PDB file of C-alpha atoms in Angstrom:
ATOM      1  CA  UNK A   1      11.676  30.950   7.657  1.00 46.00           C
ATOM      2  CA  UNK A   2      10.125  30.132   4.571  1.00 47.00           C
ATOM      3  CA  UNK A   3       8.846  26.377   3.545  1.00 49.00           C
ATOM      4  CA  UNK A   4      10.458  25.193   0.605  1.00 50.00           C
ATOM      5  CA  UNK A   5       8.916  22.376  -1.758  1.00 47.00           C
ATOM      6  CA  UNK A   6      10.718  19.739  -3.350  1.00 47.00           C
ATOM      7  CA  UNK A   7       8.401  18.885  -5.902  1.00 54.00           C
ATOM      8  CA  UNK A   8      10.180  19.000  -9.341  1.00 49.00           C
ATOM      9  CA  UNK A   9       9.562  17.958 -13.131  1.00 51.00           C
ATOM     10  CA  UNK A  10      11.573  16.392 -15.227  1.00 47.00           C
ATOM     11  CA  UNK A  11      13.415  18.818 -16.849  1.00 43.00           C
ATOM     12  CA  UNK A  12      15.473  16.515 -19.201  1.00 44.00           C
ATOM     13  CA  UNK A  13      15.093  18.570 -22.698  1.00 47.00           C
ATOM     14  CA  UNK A  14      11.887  19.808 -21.946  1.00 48.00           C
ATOM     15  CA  UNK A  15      10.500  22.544 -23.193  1.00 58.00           C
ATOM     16  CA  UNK A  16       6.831  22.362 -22.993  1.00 71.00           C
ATOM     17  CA  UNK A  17       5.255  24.614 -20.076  1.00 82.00           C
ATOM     18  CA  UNK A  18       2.026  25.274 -18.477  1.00 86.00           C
ATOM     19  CA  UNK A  19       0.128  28.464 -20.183  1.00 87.00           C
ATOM     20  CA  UNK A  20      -1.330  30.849 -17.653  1.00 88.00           C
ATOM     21  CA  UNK A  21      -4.619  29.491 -18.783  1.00 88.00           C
ATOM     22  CA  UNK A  22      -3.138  26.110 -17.086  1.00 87.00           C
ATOM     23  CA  UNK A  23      -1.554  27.499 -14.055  1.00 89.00           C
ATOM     24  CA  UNK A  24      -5.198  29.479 -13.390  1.00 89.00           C
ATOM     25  CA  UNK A  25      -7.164  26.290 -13.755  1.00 88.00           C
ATOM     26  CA  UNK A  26      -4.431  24.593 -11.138  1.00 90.00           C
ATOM     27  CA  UNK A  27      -4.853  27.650  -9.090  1.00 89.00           C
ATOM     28  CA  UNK A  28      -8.443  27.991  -8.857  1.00 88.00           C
ATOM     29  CA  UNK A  29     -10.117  24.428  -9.327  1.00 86.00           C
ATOM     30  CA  UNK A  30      -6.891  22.224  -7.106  1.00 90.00           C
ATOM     31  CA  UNK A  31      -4.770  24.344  -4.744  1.00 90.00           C
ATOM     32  CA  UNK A  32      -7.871  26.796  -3.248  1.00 88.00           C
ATOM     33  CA  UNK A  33     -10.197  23.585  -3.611  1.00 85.00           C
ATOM     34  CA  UNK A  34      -7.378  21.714  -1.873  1.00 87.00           C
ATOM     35  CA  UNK A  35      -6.107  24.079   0.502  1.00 86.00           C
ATOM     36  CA  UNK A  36     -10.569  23.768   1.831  1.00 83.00           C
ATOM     37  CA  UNK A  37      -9.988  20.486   2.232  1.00 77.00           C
ATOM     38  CA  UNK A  38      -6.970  20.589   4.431  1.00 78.00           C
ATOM     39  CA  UNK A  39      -8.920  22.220   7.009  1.00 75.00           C
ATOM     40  CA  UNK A  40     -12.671  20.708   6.199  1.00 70.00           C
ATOM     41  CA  UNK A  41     -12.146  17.596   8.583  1.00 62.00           C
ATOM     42  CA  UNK A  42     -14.311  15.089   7.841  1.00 49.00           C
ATOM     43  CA  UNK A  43     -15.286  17.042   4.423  1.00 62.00           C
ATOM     44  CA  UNK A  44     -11.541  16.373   3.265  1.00 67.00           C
ATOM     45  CA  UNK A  45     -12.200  13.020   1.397  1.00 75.00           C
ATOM     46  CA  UNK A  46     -14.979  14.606  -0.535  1.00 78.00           C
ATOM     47  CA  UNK A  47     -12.629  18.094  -1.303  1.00 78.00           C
ATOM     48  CA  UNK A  48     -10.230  15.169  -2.747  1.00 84.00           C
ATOM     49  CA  UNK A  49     -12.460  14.079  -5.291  1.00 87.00           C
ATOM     50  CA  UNK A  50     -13.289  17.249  -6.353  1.00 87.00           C
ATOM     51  CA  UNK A  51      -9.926  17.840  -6.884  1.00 89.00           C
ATOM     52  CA  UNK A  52      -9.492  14.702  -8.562  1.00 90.00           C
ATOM     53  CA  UNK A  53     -12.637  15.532 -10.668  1.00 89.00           C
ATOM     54  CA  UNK A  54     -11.371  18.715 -11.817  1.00 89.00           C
ATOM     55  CA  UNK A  55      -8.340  17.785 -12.948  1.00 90.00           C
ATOM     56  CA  UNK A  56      -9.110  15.265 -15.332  1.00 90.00           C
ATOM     57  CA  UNK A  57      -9.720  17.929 -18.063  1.00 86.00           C
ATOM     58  CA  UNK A  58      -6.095  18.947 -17.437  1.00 88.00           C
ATOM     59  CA  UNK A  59      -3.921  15.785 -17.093  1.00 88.00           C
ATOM     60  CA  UNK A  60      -6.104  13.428 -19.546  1.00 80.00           C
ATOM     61  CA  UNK A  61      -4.262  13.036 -23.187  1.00 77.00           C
ATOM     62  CA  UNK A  62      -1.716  15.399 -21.517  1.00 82.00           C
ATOM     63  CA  UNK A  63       2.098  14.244 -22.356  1.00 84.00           C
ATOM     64  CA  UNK A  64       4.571  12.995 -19.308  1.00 85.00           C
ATOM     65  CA  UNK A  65       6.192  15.880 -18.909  1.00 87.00           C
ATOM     66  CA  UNK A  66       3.174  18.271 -19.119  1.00 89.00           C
ATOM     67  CA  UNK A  67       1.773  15.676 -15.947  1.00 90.00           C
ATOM     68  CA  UNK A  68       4.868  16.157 -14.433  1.00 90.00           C
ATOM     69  CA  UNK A  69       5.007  20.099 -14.575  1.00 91.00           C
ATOM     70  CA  UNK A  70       0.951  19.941 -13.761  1.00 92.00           C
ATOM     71  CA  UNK A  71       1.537  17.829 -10.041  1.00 92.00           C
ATOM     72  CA  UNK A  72       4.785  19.906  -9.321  1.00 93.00           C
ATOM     73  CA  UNK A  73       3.318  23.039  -9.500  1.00 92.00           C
ATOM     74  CA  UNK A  74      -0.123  21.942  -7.763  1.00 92.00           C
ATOM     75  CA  UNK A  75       2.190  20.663  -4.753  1.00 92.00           C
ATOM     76  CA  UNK A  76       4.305  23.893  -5.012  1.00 93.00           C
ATOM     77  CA  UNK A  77       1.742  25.981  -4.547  1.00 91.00           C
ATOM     78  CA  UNK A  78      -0.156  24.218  -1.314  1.00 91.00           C
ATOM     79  CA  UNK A  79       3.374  24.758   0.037  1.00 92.00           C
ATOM     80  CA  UNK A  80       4.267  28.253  -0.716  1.00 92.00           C
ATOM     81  CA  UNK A  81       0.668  29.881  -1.117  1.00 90.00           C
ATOM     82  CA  UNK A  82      -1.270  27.332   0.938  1.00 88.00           C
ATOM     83  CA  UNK A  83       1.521  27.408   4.326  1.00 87.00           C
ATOM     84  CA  UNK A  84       0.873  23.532   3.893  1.00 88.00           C
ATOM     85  CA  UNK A  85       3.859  20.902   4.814  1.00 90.00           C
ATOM     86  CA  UNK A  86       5.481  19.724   2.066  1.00 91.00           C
ATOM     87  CA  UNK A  87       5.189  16.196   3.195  1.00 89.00           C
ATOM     88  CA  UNK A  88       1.373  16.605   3.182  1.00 87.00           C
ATOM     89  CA  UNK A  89       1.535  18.391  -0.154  1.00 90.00           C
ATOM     90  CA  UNK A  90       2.818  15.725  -1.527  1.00 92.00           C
ATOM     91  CA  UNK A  91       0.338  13.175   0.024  1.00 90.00           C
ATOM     92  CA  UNK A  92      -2.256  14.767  -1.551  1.00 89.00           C
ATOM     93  CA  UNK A  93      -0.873  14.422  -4.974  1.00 91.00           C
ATOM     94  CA  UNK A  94      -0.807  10.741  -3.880  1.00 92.00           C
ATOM     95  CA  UNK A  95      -4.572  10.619  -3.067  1.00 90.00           C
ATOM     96  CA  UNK A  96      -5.721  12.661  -6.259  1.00 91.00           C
ATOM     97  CA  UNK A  97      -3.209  10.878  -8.662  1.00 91.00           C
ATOM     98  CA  UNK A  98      -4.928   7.357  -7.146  1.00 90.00           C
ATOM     99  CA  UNK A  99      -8.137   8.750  -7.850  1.00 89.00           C
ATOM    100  CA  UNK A 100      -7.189   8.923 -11.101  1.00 90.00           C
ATOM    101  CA  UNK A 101      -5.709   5.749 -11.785  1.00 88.00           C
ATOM    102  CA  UNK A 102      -8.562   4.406 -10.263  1.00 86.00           C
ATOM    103  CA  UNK A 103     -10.765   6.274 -13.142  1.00 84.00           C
ATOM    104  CA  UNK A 104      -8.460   4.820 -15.950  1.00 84.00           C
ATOM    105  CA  UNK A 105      -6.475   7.982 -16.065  1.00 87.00           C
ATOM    106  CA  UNK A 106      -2.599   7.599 -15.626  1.00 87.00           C
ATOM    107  CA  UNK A 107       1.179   9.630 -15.809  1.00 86.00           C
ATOM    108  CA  UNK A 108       2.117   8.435 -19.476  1.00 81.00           C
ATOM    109  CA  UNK A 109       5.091   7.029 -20.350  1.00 75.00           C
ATOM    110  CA  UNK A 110       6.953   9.141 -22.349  1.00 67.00           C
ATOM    111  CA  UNK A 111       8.791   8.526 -25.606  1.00 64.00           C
ATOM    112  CA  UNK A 112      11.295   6.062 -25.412  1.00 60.00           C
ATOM    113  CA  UNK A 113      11.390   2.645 -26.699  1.00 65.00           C
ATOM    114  CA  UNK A 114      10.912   1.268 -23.321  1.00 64.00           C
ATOM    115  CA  UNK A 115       8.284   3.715 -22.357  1.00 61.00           C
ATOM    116  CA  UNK A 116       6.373   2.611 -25.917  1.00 65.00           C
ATOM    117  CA  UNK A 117       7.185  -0.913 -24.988  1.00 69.00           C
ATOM    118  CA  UNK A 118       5.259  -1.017 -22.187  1.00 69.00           C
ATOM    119  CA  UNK A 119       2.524   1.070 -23.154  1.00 67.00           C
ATOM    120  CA  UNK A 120       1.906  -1.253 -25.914  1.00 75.00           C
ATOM    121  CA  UNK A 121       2.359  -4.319 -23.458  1.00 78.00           C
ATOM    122  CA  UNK A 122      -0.552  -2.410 -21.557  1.00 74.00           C
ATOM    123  CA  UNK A 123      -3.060  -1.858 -24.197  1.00 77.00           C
ATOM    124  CA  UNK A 124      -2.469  -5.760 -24.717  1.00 83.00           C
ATOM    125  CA  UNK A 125      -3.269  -6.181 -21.665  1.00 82.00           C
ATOM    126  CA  UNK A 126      -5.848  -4.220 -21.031  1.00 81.00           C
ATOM    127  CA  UNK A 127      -7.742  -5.733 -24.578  1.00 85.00           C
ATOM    128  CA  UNK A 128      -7.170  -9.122 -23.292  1.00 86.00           C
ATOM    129  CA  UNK A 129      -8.977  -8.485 -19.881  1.00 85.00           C
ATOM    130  CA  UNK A 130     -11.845  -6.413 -21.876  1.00 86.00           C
ATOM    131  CA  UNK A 131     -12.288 -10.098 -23.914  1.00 88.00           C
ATOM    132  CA  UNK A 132     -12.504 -12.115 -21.381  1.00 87.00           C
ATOM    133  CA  UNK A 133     -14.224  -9.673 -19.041  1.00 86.00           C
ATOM    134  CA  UNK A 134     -17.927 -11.758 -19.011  1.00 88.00           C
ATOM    135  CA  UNK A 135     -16.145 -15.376 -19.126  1.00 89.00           C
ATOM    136  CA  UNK A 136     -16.463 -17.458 -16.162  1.00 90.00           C
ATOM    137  CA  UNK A 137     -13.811 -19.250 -14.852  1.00 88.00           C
ATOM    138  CA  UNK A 138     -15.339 -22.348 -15.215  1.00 90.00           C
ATOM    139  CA  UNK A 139     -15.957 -21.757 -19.196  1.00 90.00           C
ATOM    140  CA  UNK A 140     -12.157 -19.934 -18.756  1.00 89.00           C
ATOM    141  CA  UNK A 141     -11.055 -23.888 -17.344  1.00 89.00           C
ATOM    142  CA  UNK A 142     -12.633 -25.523 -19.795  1.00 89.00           C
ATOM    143  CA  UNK A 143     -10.936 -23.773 -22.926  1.00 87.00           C
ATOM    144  CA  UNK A 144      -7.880 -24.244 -21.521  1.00 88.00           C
ATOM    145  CA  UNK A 145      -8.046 -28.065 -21.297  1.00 88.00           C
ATOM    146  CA  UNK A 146      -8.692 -28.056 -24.932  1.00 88.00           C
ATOM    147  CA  UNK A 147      -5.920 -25.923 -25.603  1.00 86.00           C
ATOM    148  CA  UNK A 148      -3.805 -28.117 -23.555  1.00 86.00           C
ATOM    149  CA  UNK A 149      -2.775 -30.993 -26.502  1.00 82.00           C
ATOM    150  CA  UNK A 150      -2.526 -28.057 -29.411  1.00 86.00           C
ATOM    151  CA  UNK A 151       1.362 -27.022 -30.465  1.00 87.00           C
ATOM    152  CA  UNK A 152       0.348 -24.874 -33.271  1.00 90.00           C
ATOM    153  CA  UNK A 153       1.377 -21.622 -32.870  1.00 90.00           C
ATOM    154  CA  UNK A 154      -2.506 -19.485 -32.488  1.00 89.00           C
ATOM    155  CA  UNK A 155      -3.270 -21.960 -30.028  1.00 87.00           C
ATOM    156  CA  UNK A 156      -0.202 -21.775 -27.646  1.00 88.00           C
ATOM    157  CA  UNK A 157      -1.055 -17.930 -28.002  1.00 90.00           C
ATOM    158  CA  UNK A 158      -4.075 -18.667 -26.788  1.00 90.00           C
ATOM    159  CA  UNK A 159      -3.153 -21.046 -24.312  1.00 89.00           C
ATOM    160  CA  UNK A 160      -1.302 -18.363 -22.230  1.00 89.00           C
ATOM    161  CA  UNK A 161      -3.924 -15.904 -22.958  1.00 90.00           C
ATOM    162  CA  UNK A 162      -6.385 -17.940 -21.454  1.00 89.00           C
ATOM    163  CA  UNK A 163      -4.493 -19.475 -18.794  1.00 89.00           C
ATOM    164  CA  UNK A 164      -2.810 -15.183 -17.318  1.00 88.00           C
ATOM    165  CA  UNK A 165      -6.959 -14.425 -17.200  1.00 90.00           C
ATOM    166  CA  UNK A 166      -8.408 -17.488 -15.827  1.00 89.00           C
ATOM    167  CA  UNK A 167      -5.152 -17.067 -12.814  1.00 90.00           C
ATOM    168  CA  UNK A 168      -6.450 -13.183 -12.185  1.00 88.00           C
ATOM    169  CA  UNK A 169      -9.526 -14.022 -12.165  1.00 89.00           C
ATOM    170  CA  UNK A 170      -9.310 -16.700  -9.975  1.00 89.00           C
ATOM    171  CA  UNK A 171      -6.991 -14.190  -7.588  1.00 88.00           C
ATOM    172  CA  UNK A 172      -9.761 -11.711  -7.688  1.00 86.00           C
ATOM    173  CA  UNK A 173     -12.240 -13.950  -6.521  1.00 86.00           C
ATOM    174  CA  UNK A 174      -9.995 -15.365  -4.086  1.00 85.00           C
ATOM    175  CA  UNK A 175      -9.544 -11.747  -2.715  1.00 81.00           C
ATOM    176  CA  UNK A 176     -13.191 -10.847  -3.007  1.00 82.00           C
ATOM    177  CA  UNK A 177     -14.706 -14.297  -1.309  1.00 80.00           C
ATOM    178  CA  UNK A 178     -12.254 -13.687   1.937  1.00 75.00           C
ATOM    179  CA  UNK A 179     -13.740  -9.624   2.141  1.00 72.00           C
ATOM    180  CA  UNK A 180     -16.911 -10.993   2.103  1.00 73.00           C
ATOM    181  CA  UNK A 181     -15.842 -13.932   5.073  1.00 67.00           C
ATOM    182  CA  UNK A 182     -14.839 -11.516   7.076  1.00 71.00           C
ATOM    183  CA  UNK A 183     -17.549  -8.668   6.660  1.00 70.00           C
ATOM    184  CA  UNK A 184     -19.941 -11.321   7.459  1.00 72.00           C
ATOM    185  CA  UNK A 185     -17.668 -12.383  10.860  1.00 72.00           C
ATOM    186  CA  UNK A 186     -17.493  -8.618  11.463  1.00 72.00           C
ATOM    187  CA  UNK A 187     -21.561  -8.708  11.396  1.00 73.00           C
ATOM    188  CA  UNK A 188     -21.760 -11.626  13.351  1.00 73.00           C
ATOM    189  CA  UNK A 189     -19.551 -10.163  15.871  1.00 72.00           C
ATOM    190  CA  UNK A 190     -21.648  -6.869  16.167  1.00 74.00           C
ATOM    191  CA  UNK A 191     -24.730  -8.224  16.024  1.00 75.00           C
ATOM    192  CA  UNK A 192     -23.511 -11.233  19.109  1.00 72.00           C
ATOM    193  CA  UNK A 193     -21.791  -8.785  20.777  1.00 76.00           C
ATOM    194  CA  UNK A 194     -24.372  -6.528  21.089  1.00 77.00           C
ATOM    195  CA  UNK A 195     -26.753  -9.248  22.456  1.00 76.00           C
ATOM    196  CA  UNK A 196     -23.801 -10.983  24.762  1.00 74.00           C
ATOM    197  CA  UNK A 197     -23.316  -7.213  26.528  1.00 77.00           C
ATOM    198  CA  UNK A 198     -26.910  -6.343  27.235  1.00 78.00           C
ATOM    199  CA  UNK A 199     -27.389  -9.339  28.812  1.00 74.00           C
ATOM    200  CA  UNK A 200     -24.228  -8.423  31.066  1.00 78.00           C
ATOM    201  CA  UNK A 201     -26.049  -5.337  32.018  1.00 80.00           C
ATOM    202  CA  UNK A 202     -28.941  -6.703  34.728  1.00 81.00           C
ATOM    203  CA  UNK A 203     -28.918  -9.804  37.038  1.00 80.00           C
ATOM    204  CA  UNK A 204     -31.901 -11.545  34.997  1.00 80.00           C
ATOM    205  CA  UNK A 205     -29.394 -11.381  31.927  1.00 73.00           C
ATOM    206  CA  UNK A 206     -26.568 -12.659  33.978  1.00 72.00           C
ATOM    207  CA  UNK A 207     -28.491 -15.336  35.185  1.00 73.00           C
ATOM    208  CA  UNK A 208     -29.289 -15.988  32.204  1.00 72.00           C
ATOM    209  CA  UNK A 209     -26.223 -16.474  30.674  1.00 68.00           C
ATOM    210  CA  UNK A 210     -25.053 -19.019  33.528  1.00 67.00           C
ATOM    211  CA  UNK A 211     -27.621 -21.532  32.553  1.00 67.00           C
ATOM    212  CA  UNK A 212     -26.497 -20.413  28.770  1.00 65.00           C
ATOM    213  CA  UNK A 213     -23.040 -21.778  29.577  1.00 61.00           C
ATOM    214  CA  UNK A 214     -24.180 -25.469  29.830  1.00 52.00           C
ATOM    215  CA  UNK A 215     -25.695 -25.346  25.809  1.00 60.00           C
ATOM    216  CA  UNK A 216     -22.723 -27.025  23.774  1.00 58.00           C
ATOM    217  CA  UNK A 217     -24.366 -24.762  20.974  1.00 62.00           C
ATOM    218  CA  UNK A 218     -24.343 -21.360  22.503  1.00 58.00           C
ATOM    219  CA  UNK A 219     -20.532 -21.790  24.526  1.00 60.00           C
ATOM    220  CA  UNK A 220     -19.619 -22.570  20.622  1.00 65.00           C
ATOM    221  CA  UNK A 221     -21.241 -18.815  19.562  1.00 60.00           C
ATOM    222  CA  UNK A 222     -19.861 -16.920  22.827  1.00 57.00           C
ATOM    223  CA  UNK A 223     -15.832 -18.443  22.080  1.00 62.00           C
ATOM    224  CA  UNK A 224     -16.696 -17.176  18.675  1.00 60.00           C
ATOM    225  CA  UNK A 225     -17.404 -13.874  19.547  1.00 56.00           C
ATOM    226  CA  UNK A 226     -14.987 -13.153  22.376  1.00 56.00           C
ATOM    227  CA  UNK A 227     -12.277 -14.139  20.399  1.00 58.00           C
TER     228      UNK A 227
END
């Protein structure tokens, strides 16, 4: 019984397609490079990249529905050339198309009003953040107490300006300070751990760690470890 995919375009008056030019590049540089990777073990995150790599040539500047036609016939053909799952087909057009977004690249929006709504809403966005990119949030603080007494119009637009980046920023950091708390518990584990277990090992550690038990200082380390 043959797989079938369910990976569709939109087909809602479309009439761009791939050119065989296209469908070679998806052949060649993301199915065959793809299909490697679904049997490369622990060479499969570095087979996505490539993948990811290659088709930025393809997809960037592309229009939505030429994205759309691009991904459904990259996960129709792991399926029906490939003999891959279509579930996992489909998860690695996840991984590549986050590879992408992560490079800047994304699925536009299409034509509509709301689709060039939010793309303008984006580049915005996007200009703001680029702005403010090397402001601290200290300095960000600062210009926002000053802003805080103006009602003129350029200075309430500023105001919020001001105030959405100094909040992200402040979230990032947030986010950032507790991975680097607990990377540093995570070394302090290891390297405690490491030290607490040898001693285990032989009766002079043991012993050791007895007379250990009565040091306020070191109990303190060995509840911080063990738990």
């Amino acid at each position: 019984m043959s797989k079938k995919t369910t990976a569709t375009a939109t087909q809602e008056n479309q009439v761009e397609v791939l050119s065989i030019q296209d469908k070679k590049f998806i052949d060649v540089e993301m199915v065959d490079v793809m299909a490697q990777a679904h049997n490369a073990g622990l060479k499969r995150s570095e087979l996505v990249f490539q993948v990811a790599n290659a088709s930025k040539s393809l997809v960037k500047d592309c229009t939505k529905v030429k994205w759309e036609l691009i991904f459904a016939d990259f996960e129709n053909r792991l399926v029906n050339t490939k003999e891959i799952l279509p579930s996992t087909a489909r998860n690695y057009r996840v991984e590549v198309v986050k590879i992408l977004k992560a490079d800047g690249i994304e699925k536009p929006k299409g034509n509509s009003k709301t689709a060039k709504h939010e793309q303008a809403k984006k580049a915005n966005k996007d200009a703001i953040d680029k702005k403010y990119k090397h402001e601290s949030i200290e300095n960000l603080t600062s210009n926002i107490v000053q802003l805080a007494g103006l009602t003129d119009k350029d200075s309430v637009q500023k105001f919020k300006e001001v105030t959405s980046v100094m909040l992200k920023k402040t979230k990032e950091k947030a986010e950032q300070d507790k991975q680097n708390e607990s990377q540093e518990l995570k070394d302090f584990k290891s390297e405690y751990s490491t030290w607490f277990n040898g001693l285990l090992k032989t009766q002079e550690g043991r012993t050791e760690l007895v007379a250990l038990r009565l040091n306020k200082e070191v109990r303190a380390v060995l509840i911080k470890v063990t738990n």
